[in-house]
PDB file of C-alpha atoms in Angstrom:
ATOM      1  CA  THR O   1      81.409 127.722  47.217  1.00 56.00           C
ATOM      2  CA  THR O   2      84.130 125.628  45.766  1.00 58.00           C
ATOM      3  CA  HIS O   3      84.389 123.860  49.103  1.00 63.00           C
ATOM      4  CA  TYR O   4      82.396 121.285  50.966  1.00 68.00           C
ATOM      5  CA  GLN O   5      80.666 122.353  53.926  1.00 76.00           C
ATOM      6  CA  SER O   6      78.604 120.141  56.283  1.00 84.00           C
ATOM      7  CA  PRO O   7      75.013 120.681  56.173  1.00 86.00           C
ATOM      8  CA  LEU O   8      75.049 119.539  60.070  1.00 86.00           C
ATOM      9  CA  CYS O   9      77.438 122.733  61.275  1.00 86.00           C
ATOM     10  CA  SER O  10      75.502 125.268  59.220  1.00 82.00           C
ATOM     11  CA  ARG O  11      72.424 124.654  60.187  1.00 87.00           C
ATOM     12  CA  TYR O  12      72.564 122.634  63.646  1.00 88.00           C
ATOM     13  CA  ALA O  13      75.892 123.598  64.934  1.00 88.00           C
ATOM     14  CA  SER O  14      76.136 126.792  67.907  1.00 90.00           C
ATOM     15  CA  ASP O  15      79.229 129.339  67.051  1.00 90.00           C
ATOM     16  CA  ALA O  16      80.884 128.114  70.068  1.00 92.00           C
ATOM     17  CA  MET O  17      80.840 124.974  68.903  1.00 91.00           C
ATOM     18  CA  GLN O  18      81.975 125.745  65.396  1.00 90.00           C
ATOM     19  CA  ARG O  19      84.773 128.489  66.957  1.00 92.00           C
ATOM     20  CA  LEU O  20      86.313 125.132  69.737  1.00 93.00           C
ATOM     21  CA  PHE O  21      86.103 122.631  66.145  1.00 92.00           C
ATOM     22  CA  SER O  22      88.096 125.656  64.027  1.00 91.00           C
ATOM     23  CA  GLN O  23      91.104 125.039  62.929  1.00 93.00           C
ATOM     24  CA  ASP O  24      92.308 128.730  64.121  1.00 94.00           C
ATOM     25  CA  HIS O  25      91.315 127.159  67.887  1.00 96.00           C
ATOM     26  CA  ARG O  26      92.964 123.646  66.561  1.00 96.00           C
ATOM     27  CA  SER O  27      96.012 125.555  65.799  1.00 96.00           C
ATOM     28  CA  HIS O  28      96.075 127.769  69.049  1.00 97.00           C
ATOM     29  CA  ILE O  29      96.048 124.545  70.662  1.00 98.00           C
ATOM     30  CA  TRP O  30      98.853 123.029  68.807  1.00 98.00           C
ATOM     31  CA  ARG O  31     101.036 125.631  70.182  1.00 98.00           C
ATOM     32  CA  ARG O  32     100.231 125.815  73.234  1.00 98.00           C
ATOM     33  CA  LEU O  33     101.390 121.540  73.590  1.00 98.00           C
ATOM     34  CA  TRP O  34     104.595 122.158  71.655  1.00 98.00           C
ATOM     35  CA  VAL O  35     105.440 125.280  74.613  1.00 98.00           C
ATOM     36  CA  GLU O  36     104.651 122.457  77.312  1.00 98.00           C
ATOM     37  CA  LEU O  37     106.411 119.723  75.906  1.00 98.00           C
ATOM     38  CA  ALA O  38     109.334 122.508  75.698  1.00 98.00           C
ATOM     39  CA  ARG O  39     109.017 123.087  79.030  1.00 98.00           C
ATOM     40  CA  ALA O  40     108.647 119.366  80.522  1.00 98.00           C
ATOM     41  CA  GLN O  41     112.004 118.622  78.271  1.00 98.00           C
ATOM     42  CA  SER O  42     113.528 121.830  79.907  1.00 98.00           C
ATOM     43  CA  GLU O  43     112.409 121.086  83.439  1.00 98.00           C
ATOM     44  CA  LEU O  44     114.091 116.947  82.987  1.00 97.00           C
ATOM     45  CA  GLY O  45     117.137 118.553  81.432  1.00 97.00           C
ATOM     46  CA  LEU O  46     116.898 118.124  77.879  1.00 96.00           C
ATOM     47  CA  PRO O  47     118.579 120.638  75.935  1.00 96.00           C
ATOM     48  CA  VAL O  48     116.136 123.106  75.749  1.00 98.00           C
ATOM     49  CA  SER O  49     116.441 126.672  77.647  1.00 97.00           C
ATOM     50  CA  VAL O  50     113.688 128.358  78.872  1.00 98.00           C
ATOM     51  CA  ALA O  51     114.735 131.127  76.783  1.00 98.00           C
ATOM     52  CA  GLN O  52     113.816 128.609  74.075  1.00 98.00           C
ATOM     53  CA  VAL O  53     110.091 128.156  75.598  1.00 98.00           C
ATOM     54  CA  ALA O  54     109.448 131.588  76.486  1.00 98.00           C
ATOM     55  CA  GLU O  55     110.412 132.376  72.925  1.00 98.00           C
ATOM     56  CA  LEU O  56     107.979 130.063  72.391  1.00 98.00           C
ATOM     57  CA  GLU O  57     105.105 131.317  74.591  1.00 98.00           C
ATOM     58  CA  ASP O  58     105.758 135.011  73.166  1.00 98.00           C
ATOM     59  CA  HIS O  59     104.886 133.679  69.433  1.00 98.00           C
ATOM     60  CA  ILE O  60     101.755 131.650  70.544  1.00 97.00           C
ATOM     61  CA  GLU O  61      99.651 133.715  69.447  1.00 96.00           C
ATOM     62  CA  ASP O  62     101.009 134.788  65.931  1.00 95.00           C
ATOM     63  CA  ILE O  63     100.001 132.624  63.336  1.00 97.00           C
ATOM     64  CA  ASP O  64     100.772 133.289  59.445  1.00 97.00           C
ATOM     65  CA  TYR O  65      98.245 131.266  57.957  1.00 96.00           C
ATOM     66  CA  ASP O  66      98.954 132.059  54.137  1.00 96.00           C
ATOM     67  CA  LEU O  67     102.833 131.113  55.536  1.00 98.00           C
ATOM     68  CA  VAL O  68     100.806 127.429  56.737  1.00 97.00           C
ATOM     69  CA  CYS O  69      99.275 127.291  53.836  1.00 97.00           C
ATOM     70  CA  CYS O  70     102.683 127.875  51.144  1.00 98.00           C
ATOM     71  CA  LYS O  71     104.501 125.082  53.881  1.00 98.00           C
ATOM     72  CA  GLU O  72     101.439 122.952  53.365  1.00 97.00           C
ATOM     73  CA  ALA O  73     101.491 122.855  49.579  1.00 97.00           C
ATOM     74  CA  GLU O  74     105.277 122.418  50.060  1.00 97.00           C
ATOM     75  CA  LEU O  75     105.542 119.845  52.631  1.00 97.00           C
ATOM     76  CA  ARG O  76     102.049 118.200  52.030  1.00 97.00           C
ATOM     77  CA  HIS O  77     102.043 117.292  55.639  1.00 97.00           C
ATOM     78  CA  ASP O  78      99.967 119.609  58.305  1.00 96.00           C
ATOM     79  CA  VAL O  79     101.235 119.446  61.054  1.00 98.00           C
ATOM     80  CA  MET O  80     104.838 119.912  59.732  1.00 98.00           C
ATOM     81  CA  ALA O  81     103.666 123.110  57.823  1.00 98.00           C
ATOM     82  CA  HIS O  82     102.443 124.508  61.812  1.00 98.00           C
ATOM     83  CA  ILE O  83     106.111 123.255  62.589  1.00 98.00           C
ATOM     84  CA  HIS O  84     108.034 125.415  59.992  1.00 98.00           C
ATOM     85  CA  THR O  85     105.677 128.119  60.372  1.00 98.00           C
ATOM     86  CA  TYR O  86     106.207 128.610  64.225  1.00 98.00           C
ATOM     87  CA  GLY O  87     109.948 128.555  63.858  1.00 98.00           C
ATOM     88  CA  ALA O  88     109.531 131.343  61.538  1.00 98.00           C
ATOM     89  CA  CYS O  89     108.808 133.702  63.757  1.00 96.00           C
ATOM     90  CA  CYS O  90     110.534 131.526  66.434  1.00 97.00           C
ATOM     91  CA  PRO O  91     114.452 131.751  65.014  1.00 97.00           C
ATOM     92  CA  ASP O  92     116.594 130.820  68.388  1.00 98.00           C
ATOM     93  CA  ALA O  93     113.486 127.843  69.849  1.00 98.00           C
ATOM     94  CA  CYS O  94     113.153 126.368  66.199  1.00 97.00           C
ATOM     95  CA  GLY O  95     114.941 123.406  66.306  1.00 96.00           C
ATOM     96  CA  ILE O  96     113.200 122.351  69.632  1.00 98.00           C
ATOM     97  CA  ILE O  97     109.959 122.482  68.602  1.00 98.00           C
ATOM     98  CA  HIS O  98     108.455 119.053  68.301  1.00 97.00           C
ATOM     99  CA  LEU O  99     111.548 117.580  69.454  1.00 96.00           C
ATOM    100  CA  GLY O 100     111.336 113.643  69.914  1.00 96.00           C
ATOM    101  CA  ALA O 101     107.618 113.728  69.152  1.00 97.00           C
ATOM    102  CA  THR O 102     105.064 112.299  67.002  1.00 96.00           C
ATOM    103  CA  SER O 103     102.937 114.086  65.348  1.00 96.00           C
ATOM    104  CA  CYS O 104     100.041 112.139  66.850  1.00 97.00           C
ATOM    105  CA  TYR O 105     101.080 114.344  69.718  1.00 97.00           C
ATOM    106  CA  VAL O 106      99.659 117.509  68.981  1.00 97.00           C
ATOM    107  CA  THR O 107      97.250 116.087  66.774  1.00 97.00           C
ATOM    108  CA  ASP O 108      95.398 113.187  69.553  1.00 98.00           C
ATOM    109  CA  ASN O 109      96.223 115.642  72.253  1.00 98.00           C
ATOM    110  CA  SER O 110      93.987 118.425  70.664  1.00 98.00           C
ATOM    111  CA  ASP O 111      91.417 116.122  69.626  1.00 97.00           C
ATOM    112  CA  LEU O 112      91.094 115.137  73.464  1.00 98.00           C
ATOM    113  CA  ILE O 113      91.109 119.595  74.554  1.00 98.00           C
ATOM    114  CA  ILE O 114      88.660 120.491  71.670  1.00 97.00           C
ATOM    115  CA  TYR O 115      86.371 117.683  72.841  1.00 96.00           C
ATOM    116  CA  ARG O 116      86.715 118.230  76.099  1.00 97.00           C
ATOM    117  CA  GLU O 117      86.534 121.451  76.158  1.00 97.00           C
ATOM    118  CA  ALA O 118      83.282 121.059  73.807  1.00 96.00           C
ATOM    119  CA  LEU O 119      81.695 118.576  76.440  1.00 96.00           C
ATOM    120  CA  LEU O 120      82.131 121.825  79.192  1.00 96.00           C
ATOM    121  CA  HIS O 121      79.883 124.237  76.838  1.00 96.00           C
ATOM    122  CA  LEU O 122      76.997 121.033  76.095  1.00 95.00           C
ATOM    123  CA  ARG O 123      77.256 120.745  80.232  1.00 96.00           C
ATOM    124  CA  ASP O 124      76.964 124.627  80.796  1.00 96.00           C
ATOM    125  CA  ALA O 125      73.917 125.491  78.157  1.00 96.00           C
ATOM    126  CA  LEU O 126      72.064 121.963  79.917  1.00 97.00           C
ATOM    127  CA  ARG O 127      72.408 123.224  82.807  1.00 97.00           C
ATOM    128  CA  ARG O 128      71.263 126.385  82.038  1.00 97.00           C
ATOM    129  CA  VAL O 129      67.708 124.872  80.227  1.00 97.00           C
ATOM    130  CA  MET O 130      67.500 122.811  83.791  1.00 98.00           C
ATOM    131  CA  GLY O 131      67.435 126.316  85.695  1.00 98.00           C
ATOM    132  CA  ASN O 132      64.934 127.460  83.209  1.00 98.00           C
ATOM    133  CA  LEU O 133      63.194 124.495  83.436  1.00 97.00           C
ATOM    134  CA  ALA O 134      62.873 123.875  86.900  1.00 98.00           C
ATOM    135  CA  ALA O 135      62.012 127.930  87.183  1.00 98.00           C
ATOM    136  CA  PHE O 136      58.990 126.934  84.493  1.00 98.00           C
ATOM    137  CA  ALA O 137      57.998 123.775  86.501  1.00 98.00           C
ATOM    138  CA  ASP O 138      57.090 125.335  89.508  1.00 98.00           C
ATOM    139  CA  ARG O 139      55.381 128.054  88.429  1.00 98.00           C
ATOM    140  CA  TYR O 140      53.245 125.595  86.662  1.00 97.00           C
ATOM    141  CA  LYS O 141      53.227 123.114  89.223  1.00 97.00           C
ATOM    142  CA  ALA O 142      49.250 122.616  89.672  1.00 97.00           C
ATOM    143  CA  LEU O 143      48.055 123.320  86.024  1.00 97.00           C
ATOM    144  CA  PRO O 144      46.503 120.420  84.961  1.00 96.00           C
ATOM    145  CA  THR O 145      47.372 118.525  81.861  1.00 94.00           C
ATOM    146  CA  LEU O 146      45.980 115.173  79.584  1.00 91.00           C
ATOM    147  CA  GLY O 147      48.840 112.541  81.106  1.00 88.00           C
ATOM    148  CA  TYR O 148      49.709 110.278  78.006  1.00 84.00           C
ATOM    149  CA  THR O 149      50.863 106.446  78.304  1.00 86.00           C
ATOM    150  CA  HIS O 150      52.792 104.616  75.280  1.00 88.00           C
ATOM    151  CA  GLY O 151      51.213 107.200  72.952  1.00 85.00           C
ATOM    152  CA  GLN O 152      47.887 107.030  74.643  1.00 91.00           C
ATOM    153  CA  PRO O 153      45.469 109.507  76.535  1.00 88.00           C
ATOM    154  CA  ALA O 154      45.899 108.314  80.739  1.00 88.00           C
ATOM    155  CA  GLN O 155      44.613 110.703  83.796  1.00 92.00           C
ATOM    156  CA  LEU O 156      45.597 113.649  84.736  1.00 94.00           C
ATOM    157  CA  VAL O 157      48.913 114.917  85.984  1.00 94.00           C
ATOM    158  CA  THR O 158      50.504 118.299  86.390  1.00 97.00           C
ATOM    159  CA  VAL O 159      52.361 120.244  83.304  1.00 97.00           C
ATOM    160  CA  GLY O 160      54.622 120.997  86.613  1.00 97.00           C
ATOM    161  CA  LYS O 161      55.445 117.074  87.268  1.00 95.00           C
ATOM    162  CA  ARG O 162      55.455 116.487  83.068  1.00 93.00           C
ATOM    163  CA  VAL O 163      58.041 118.939  83.006  1.00 96.00           C
ATOM    164  CA  CYS O 164      60.167 117.542  86.190  1.00 96.00           C
ATOM    165  CA  LEU O 165      59.998 113.309  84.160  1.00 93.00           C
ATOM    166  CA  TYR O 166      62.040 115.998  81.993  1.00 94.00           C
ATOM    167  CA  LEU O 167      64.350 117.691  84.374  1.00 97.00           C
ATOM    168  CA  GLN O 168      65.605 114.019  85.908  1.00 97.00           C
ATOM    169  CA  ASP O 169      65.967 113.068  81.825  1.00 96.00           C
ATOM    170  CA  PHE O 170      68.472 115.549  81.664  1.00 97.00           C
ATOM    171  CA  GLU O 171      69.874 115.132  85.526  1.00 97.00           C
ATOM    172  CA  SER O 172      71.028 111.406  83.993  1.00 97.00           C
ATOM    173  CA  ASP O 173      72.386 113.453  81.227  1.00 96.00           C
ATOM    174  CA  VAL O 174      74.389 115.710  83.293  1.00 96.00           C
ATOM    175  CA  ARG O 175      76.071 112.524  85.627  1.00 96.00           C
ATOM    176  CA  GLU O 176      76.771 111.570  82.315  1.00 95.00           C
ATOM    177  CA  LEU O 177      79.080 114.069  81.081  1.00 93.00           C
ATOM    178  CA  ASP O 178      80.560 114.954  84.344  1.00 93.00           C
ATOM    179  CA  HIS O 179      81.824 111.449  84.643  1.00 93.00           C
ATOM    180  CA  LEU O 180      82.767 111.268  80.985  1.00 89.00           C
TER     181      LEU O 180
END
């Protein structure tokens, strides 16, 4: 390939995480943010009509990536390229897309949304792992195994107890994710 690819993504990222961090997902979030901005402006009495908000809503999914690429080459600005592309399929709402906002409105907020979605995905996956480990710990709660301390053999423990120690760490991780 002629474009940079991260081995971290190709080797280690799940399909779900790759989708969450994809440009397509980010582009759809930008459009949802623009709809919510227009809706709030309309509700506050700014010159944004309900019909314009509805037009934006109706075209959230209609992203012409070829036009985005052309506009990006012309304008040299990713957000502006998307604004012009969105405006092309929403002629009545074209003038109010991104009204009063900076580029950071969509870029920063979409990043926060994506991070939250990713953390929720991780939390759900961790809870599934914990469920499997809890069942494993229960199944082997009486099976003795050699314990270790500081990398040295120690007294006997059970496999179930050792797995419960891993579960305790994961529970702490889940609490941290919930807090975050």
